[in-house]
GROMACS .gro file of C-alpha atoms in nm:
model
  272
    1UNK     CA    1  -1.401   2.090  -0.370
    2UNK     CA    2  -1.249   1.946  -0.052
    3UNK     CA    3  -1.488   1.905   0.241
    4UNK     CA    4  -1.284   1.731   0.512
    5UNK     CA    5  -0.929   1.785   0.634
    6UNK     CA    6  -0.761   1.565   0.895
    7UNK     CA    7  -0.446   1.658   1.086
    8UNK     CA    8  -0.198   1.437   1.262
    9UNK     CA    9  -0.111   1.580   1.603
   10UNK     CA   10   0.259   1.543   1.695
   11UNK     CA   11   0.482   1.715   1.443
   12UNK     CA   12   0.181   1.847   1.250
   13UNK     CA   13  -0.098   2.032   1.431
   14UNK     CA   14   0.124   2.060   1.738
   15UNK     CA   15   0.433   2.277   1.711
   16UNK     CA   16   0.768   2.183   1.864
   17UNK     CA   17   0.643   2.307   2.204
   18UNK     CA   18   0.344   2.068   2.183
   19UNK     CA   19   0.096   2.354   2.149
   20UNK     CA   20  -0.153   2.452   1.876
   21UNK     CA   21  -0.075   2.797   1.744
   22UNK     CA   22  -0.334   3.078   1.742
   23UNK     CA   23  -0.295   3.095   1.364
   24UNK     CA   24  -0.382   2.729   1.323
   25UNK     CA   25  -0.681   2.763   1.557
   26UNK     CA   26  -0.804   3.067   1.364
   27UNK     CA   27  -0.782   2.878   1.034
   28UNK     CA   28  -0.969   2.580   1.181
   29UNK     CA   29  -1.245   2.816   1.294
   30UNK     CA   30  -1.261   2.969   0.945
   31UNK     CA   31  -1.302   2.620   0.802
   32UNK     CA   32  -1.592   2.538   1.033
   33UNK     CA   33  -1.764   2.869   0.952
   34UNK     CA   34  -1.734   2.773   0.585
   35UNK     CA   35  -1.913   2.443   0.654
   36UNK     CA   36  -1.601   2.227   0.627
   37UNK     CA   37  -1.513   1.941   0.861
   38UNK     CA   38  -1.182   1.937   1.048
   39UNK     CA   39  -1.070   1.618   1.222
   40UNK     CA   40  -0.769   1.491   1.413
   41UNK     CA   41  -0.607   1.170   1.289
   42UNK     CA   42  -0.347   1.053   1.538
   43UNK     CA   43  -0.166   0.760   1.691
   44UNK     CA   44  -0.265   0.890   2.034
   45UNK     CA   45  -0.562   0.750   2.227
   46UNK     CA   46  -0.858   0.972   2.313
   47UNK     CA   47  -0.726   1.018   2.667
   48UNK     CA   48  -0.410   1.191   2.542
   49UNK     CA   49  -0.614   1.450   2.356
   50UNK     CA   50  -0.800   1.571   2.664
   51UNK     CA   51  -0.540   1.843   2.745
   52UNK     CA   52  -0.631   2.003   2.412
   53UNK     CA   53  -1.008   2.004   2.470
   54UNK     CA   54  -1.016   2.383   2.496
   55UNK     CA   55  -0.862   2.403   2.147
   56UNK     CA   56  -1.102   2.153   1.992
   57UNK     CA   57  -1.422   2.360   1.986
   58UNK     CA   58  -1.424   2.341   1.606
   59UNK     CA   59  -1.315   1.976   1.587
   60UNK     CA   60  -1.585   1.713   1.641
   61UNK     CA   61  -1.429   1.389   1.518
   62UNK     CA   62  -1.116   1.209   1.636
   63UNK     CA   63  -0.950   0.926   1.446
   64UNK     CA   64  -0.727   0.777   1.715
   65UNK     CA   65  -0.489   0.487   1.778
   66UNK     CA   66  -0.379   0.504   1.412
   67UNK     CA   67  -0.729   0.441   1.281
   68UNK     CA   68  -0.839   0.177   1.532
   69UNK     CA   69  -1.090   0.395   1.719
   70UNK     CA   70  -1.318   0.670   1.586
   71UNK     CA   71  -1.466   0.903   1.845
   72UNK     CA   72  -1.740   1.167   1.837
   73UNK     CA   73  -1.657   1.447   2.082
   74UNK     CA   74  -2.005   1.599   2.068
   75UNK     CA   75  -2.195   1.280   2.148
   76UNK     CA   76  -1.910   1.139   2.363
   77UNK     CA   77  -1.923   0.799   2.200
   78UNK     CA   78  -1.711   0.553   2.006
   79UNK     CA   79  -1.820   0.533   1.643
   80UNK     CA   80  -1.599   0.242   1.541
   81UNK     CA   81  -1.336   0.026   1.710
   82UNK     CA   82  -1.089  -0.245   1.605
   83UNK     CA   83  -0.876  -0.459   1.840
   84UNK     CA   84  -0.561  -0.670   1.809
   85UNK     CA   85  -0.599  -1.048   1.796
   86UNK     CA   86  -0.554  -1.209   2.139
   87UNK     CA   87  -0.333  -1.476   1.979
   88UNK     CA   88  -0.041  -1.230   1.959
   89UNK     CA   89  -0.024  -1.171   2.335
   90UNK     CA   90   0.222  -1.451   2.431
   91UNK     CA   91   0.476  -1.341   2.168
   92UNK     CA   92   0.426  -0.978   2.264
   93UNK     CA   93   0.493  -1.053   2.631
   94UNK     CA   94   0.801  -1.257   2.540
   95UNK     CA   95   0.943  -0.973   2.330
   96UNK     CA   96   0.883  -0.720   2.607
   97UNK     CA   97   1.063  -0.943   2.858
   98UNK     CA   98   1.375  -0.957   2.639
   99UNK     CA   99   1.436  -0.585   2.599
  100UNK     CA  100   1.437  -0.263   2.804
  101UNK     CA  101   1.087  -0.150   2.703
  102UNK     CA  102   0.813   0.075   2.836
  103UNK     CA  103   0.489  -0.077   2.701
  104UNK     CA  104   0.174   0.130   2.653
  105UNK     CA  105  -0.165  -0.032   2.585
  106UNK     CA  106  -0.455   0.160   2.431
  107UNK     CA  107  -0.795   0.023   2.530
  108UNK     CA  108  -1.129   0.192   2.466
  109UNK     CA  109  -0.958   0.526   2.414
  110UNK     CA  110  -0.766   0.505   2.744
  111UNK     CA  111  -0.390   0.474   2.792
  112UNK     CA  112  -0.232   0.223   3.032
  113UNK     CA  113   0.136   0.218   3.136
  114UNK     CA  114   0.355   0.065   3.407
  115UNK     CA  115   0.349   0.291   3.712
  116UNK     CA  116   0.726   0.265   3.766
  117UNK     CA  117   0.797   0.376   3.407
  118UNK     CA  118   0.629   0.716   3.446
  119UNK     CA  119   0.930   0.852   3.635
  120UNK     CA  120   1.178   0.717   3.375
  121UNK     CA  121   1.034   0.838   3.047
  122UNK     CA  122   1.357   1.019   2.958
  123UNK     CA  123   1.522   0.678   2.956
  124UNK     CA  124   1.286   0.576   2.675
  125UNK     CA  125   1.337   0.904   2.481
  126UNK     CA  126   0.984   1.012   2.574
  127UNK     CA  127   1.070   1.281   2.827
  128UNK     CA  128   0.876   1.549   2.640
  129UNK     CA  129   0.558   1.353   2.716
  130UNK     CA  130   0.619   1.311   3.090
  131UNK     CA  131   0.362   1.570   3.200
  132UNK     CA  132   0.108   1.443   2.946
  133UNK     CA  133   0.134   1.085   3.069
  134UNK     CA  134   0.121   1.197   3.433
  135UNK     CA  135  -0.205   1.371   3.352
  136UNK     CA  136  -0.368   1.127   3.109
  137UNK     CA  137  -0.228   0.776   3.147
  138UNK     CA  138  -0.374   0.516   3.383
  139UNK     CA  139  -0.086   0.356   3.580
  140UNK     CA  140  -0.084  -0.017   3.654
  141UNK     CA  141   0.143  -0.202   3.894
  142UNK     CA  142   0.225  -0.498   3.668
  143UNK     CA  143   0.203  -0.427   3.296
  144UNK     CA  144   0.275  -0.786   3.193
  145UNK     CA  145  -0.014  -0.914   3.404
  146UNK     CA  146  -0.236  -0.635   3.272
  147UNK     CA  147  -0.159  -0.723   2.910
  148UNK     CA  148  -0.235  -1.086   2.979
  149UNK     CA  149  -0.561  -1.006   3.157
  150UNK     CA  150  -0.682  -0.773   2.881
  151UNK     CA  151  -0.560  -0.976   2.583
  152UNK     CA  152  -0.773  -0.910   2.278
  153UNK     CA  153  -0.890  -0.568   2.399
  154UNK     CA  154  -0.605  -0.350   2.268
  155UNK     CA  155  -0.661  -0.104   1.985
  156UNK     CA  156  -0.285  -0.064   1.971
  157UNK     CA  157   0.031  -0.131   2.174
  158UNK     CA  158   0.327   0.106   2.176
  159UNK     CA  159   0.669  -0.028   2.276
  160UNK     CA  160   0.903   0.251   2.385
  161UNK     CA  161   1.260   0.122   2.375
  162UNK     CA  162   1.571   0.246   2.548
  163UNK     CA  163   1.769   0.207   2.223
  164UNK     CA  164   1.704   0.189   1.850
  165UNK     CA  165   1.901  -0.137   1.841
  166UNK     CA  166   1.656  -0.286   2.089
  167UNK     CA  167   1.368  -0.170   1.873
  168UNK     CA  168   1.511  -0.352   1.572
  169UNK     CA  169   1.552  -0.672   1.773
  170UNK     CA  170   1.190  -0.648   1.885
  171UNK     CA  171   1.078  -0.586   1.528
  172UNK     CA  172   1.249  -0.910   1.419
  173UNK     CA  173   1.092  -1.105   1.706
  174UNK     CA  174   0.744  -0.982   1.614
  175UNK     CA  175   0.787  -0.988   1.236
  176UNK     CA  176   0.593  -1.311   1.182
  177UNK     CA  177   0.290  -1.204   1.386
  178UNK     CA  178  -0.033  -1.087   1.215
  179UNK     CA  179   0.036  -0.724   1.307
  180UNK     CA  180   0.162  -0.408   1.143
  181UNK     CA  181   0.488  -0.272   1.289
  182UNK     CA  182   0.578   0.095   1.250
  183UNK     CA  183   0.873   0.293   1.385
  184UNK     CA  184   0.773   0.610   1.567
  185UNK     CA  185   0.931   0.872   1.792
  186UNK     CA  186   1.304   0.825   1.858
  187UNK     CA  187   1.301   0.455   1.941
  188UNK     CA  188   0.944   0.331   1.972
  189UNK     CA  189   0.765   0.056   1.784
  190UNK     CA  190   0.390   0.070   1.721
  191UNK     CA  191   0.208  -0.263   1.713
  192UNK     CA  192  -0.112  -0.216   1.515
  193UNK     CA  193  -0.392  -0.417   1.357
  194UNK     CA  194  -0.315  -0.533   1.001
  195UNK     CA  195  -0.491  -0.317   0.746
  196UNK     CA  196  -0.603  -0.065   1.008
  197UNK     CA  197  -0.414   0.260   0.955
  198UNK     CA  198  -0.462   0.631   0.978
  199UNK     CA  199  -0.565   0.608   0.615
  200UNK     CA  200  -0.835   0.346   0.670
  201UNK     CA  201  -0.958   0.531   0.979
  202UNK     CA  202  -0.983   0.857   0.788
  203UNK     CA  203  -1.178   0.688   0.508
  204UNK     CA  204  -1.407   0.525   0.767
  205UNK     CA  205  -1.483   0.873   0.898
  206UNK     CA  206  -1.535   1.014   0.550
  207UNK     CA  207  -1.779   0.733   0.472
  208UNK     CA  208  -1.973   0.799   0.792
  209UNK     CA  209  -1.999   1.165   0.693
  210UNK     CA  210  -2.097   1.085   0.334
  211UNK     CA  211  -1.784   1.244   0.192
  212UNK     CA  212  -1.605   1.076  -0.102
  213UNK     CA  213  -1.230   1.021  -0.060
  214UNK     CA  214  -1.161   1.263  -0.345
  215UNK     CA  215  -1.287   1.542  -0.118
  216UNK     CA  216  -1.065   1.447   0.176
  217UNK     CA  217  -0.729   1.602   0.271
  218UNK     CA  218  -0.482   1.423   0.500
  219UNK     CA  219  -0.195   1.613   0.664
  220UNK     CA  220   0.095   1.450   0.849
  221UNK     CA  221   0.469   1.432   0.898
  222UNK     CA  222   0.579   1.079   0.993
  223UNK     CA  223   0.600   0.724   0.864
  224UNK     CA  224   0.273   0.626   1.033
  225UNK     CA  225   0.102   0.909   0.839
  226UNK     CA  226   0.196   0.764   0.500
  227UNK     CA  227  -0.123   0.555   0.459
  228UNK     CA  228  -0.330   0.867   0.530
  229UNK     CA  229  -0.129   1.071   0.280
  230UNK     CA  230  -0.181   0.803   0.016
  231UNK     CA  231  -0.546   0.720   0.087
  232UNK     CA  232  -0.678   1.076   0.105
  233UNK     CA  233  -0.779   1.261  -0.207
  234UNK     CA  234  -0.494   1.502  -0.130
  235UNK     CA  235  -0.196   1.414   0.090
  236UNK     CA  236   0.005   1.699   0.241
  237UNK     CA  237   0.330   1.659   0.436
  238UNK     CA  238   0.471   1.912   0.678
  239UNK     CA  239   0.800   2.079   0.591
  240UNK     CA  240   0.951   1.920   0.902
  241UNK     CA  241   0.829   1.576   0.796
  242UNK     CA  242   1.025   1.258   0.736
  243UNK     CA  243   1.167   1.202   0.389
  244UNK     CA  244   0.944   0.900   0.322
  245UNK     CA  245   0.635   1.096   0.420
  246UNK     CA  246   0.735   1.381   0.188
  247UNK     CA  247   0.780   1.134  -0.095
  248UNK     CA  248   0.433   0.988  -0.033
  249UNK     CA  249   0.261   1.329  -0.026
  250UNK     CA  250   0.121   1.530  -0.314
  251UNK     CA  251   0.259   1.856  -0.174
  252UNK     CA  252   0.490   1.973   0.105
  253UNK     CA  253   0.374   2.246   0.345
  254UNK     CA  254   0.556   2.491   0.573
  255UNK     CA  255   0.672   2.338   0.902
  256UNK     CA  256   0.469   2.281   1.218
  257UNK     CA  257   0.645   2.584   1.370
  258UNK     CA  258   0.545   2.797   1.070
  259UNK     CA  259   0.167   2.736   1.081
  260UNK     CA  260   0.170   2.475   0.807
  261UNK     CA  261  -0.178   2.354   0.904
  262UNK     CA  262  -0.327   2.701   0.864
  263UNK     CA  263  -0.155   2.723   0.526
  264UNK     CA  264  -0.314   2.391   0.422
  265UNK     CA  265  -0.663   2.502   0.525
  266UNK     CA  266  -0.649   2.834   0.346
  267UNK     CA  267  -0.476   2.716   0.030
  268UNK     CA  268  -0.651   2.383  -0.025
  269UNK     CA  269  -0.965   2.344   0.190
  270UNK     CA  270  -1.102   2.697   0.154
  271UNK     CA  271  -0.992   2.771  -0.202
  272UNK     CA  272  -1.267   2.750  -0.461
   0.00000   0.00000   0.00000
């Protein structure tokens, strides 16, 4: 039987209003009472999950930054961490200078962004996250200098572009670097560590808990969830998910606005 289920956040556990429904919270509680483990597996850093702390009473483990950092909420400590090679920094800075980009660096579970960009997030198609970033991100005056100073410390770098055309140009400029590049949101590009994915992070957590991959469920909706959907014993895609994610999954669930996560828990995790 399945023992661990991991949910992506945006587009999965969070509905279109960026909230976790009462039905999903009730199902998560049922899972914990049954002795099952429920985790979050997200591209967000730990800092961007703090607004949901009150909803995480039944969730101990966080797989963040697309698998680069594992965090234990109970013991308040990092269990495992991977960082990008410092050798990529010059090319990364060059690419940022050539396009209209809002860079975000994830370091040690924290989020760092250019102070001036926080008032222009609509311009980068990230307006829905404005209040979240105002609450959780650490602003810096000069992002280029910050990236240079902290080279080799990033779990992940997100590049929020003003246009999808700009994103594709950046992708070409960075294509020869030893990084994984993934499209996300409307026009953002995630720069991640090669081989470190939501899937590898989820399996790292399962190993730490002594749970074989065959007893692990991964639930997501987007392209960056595909490794998790493939690596888990059972991969489930939300009904609102991207076509490629649906193709990679074993089953398709109801949407994030129709309590698809609660459906997954009750049908697959709690069924005997």
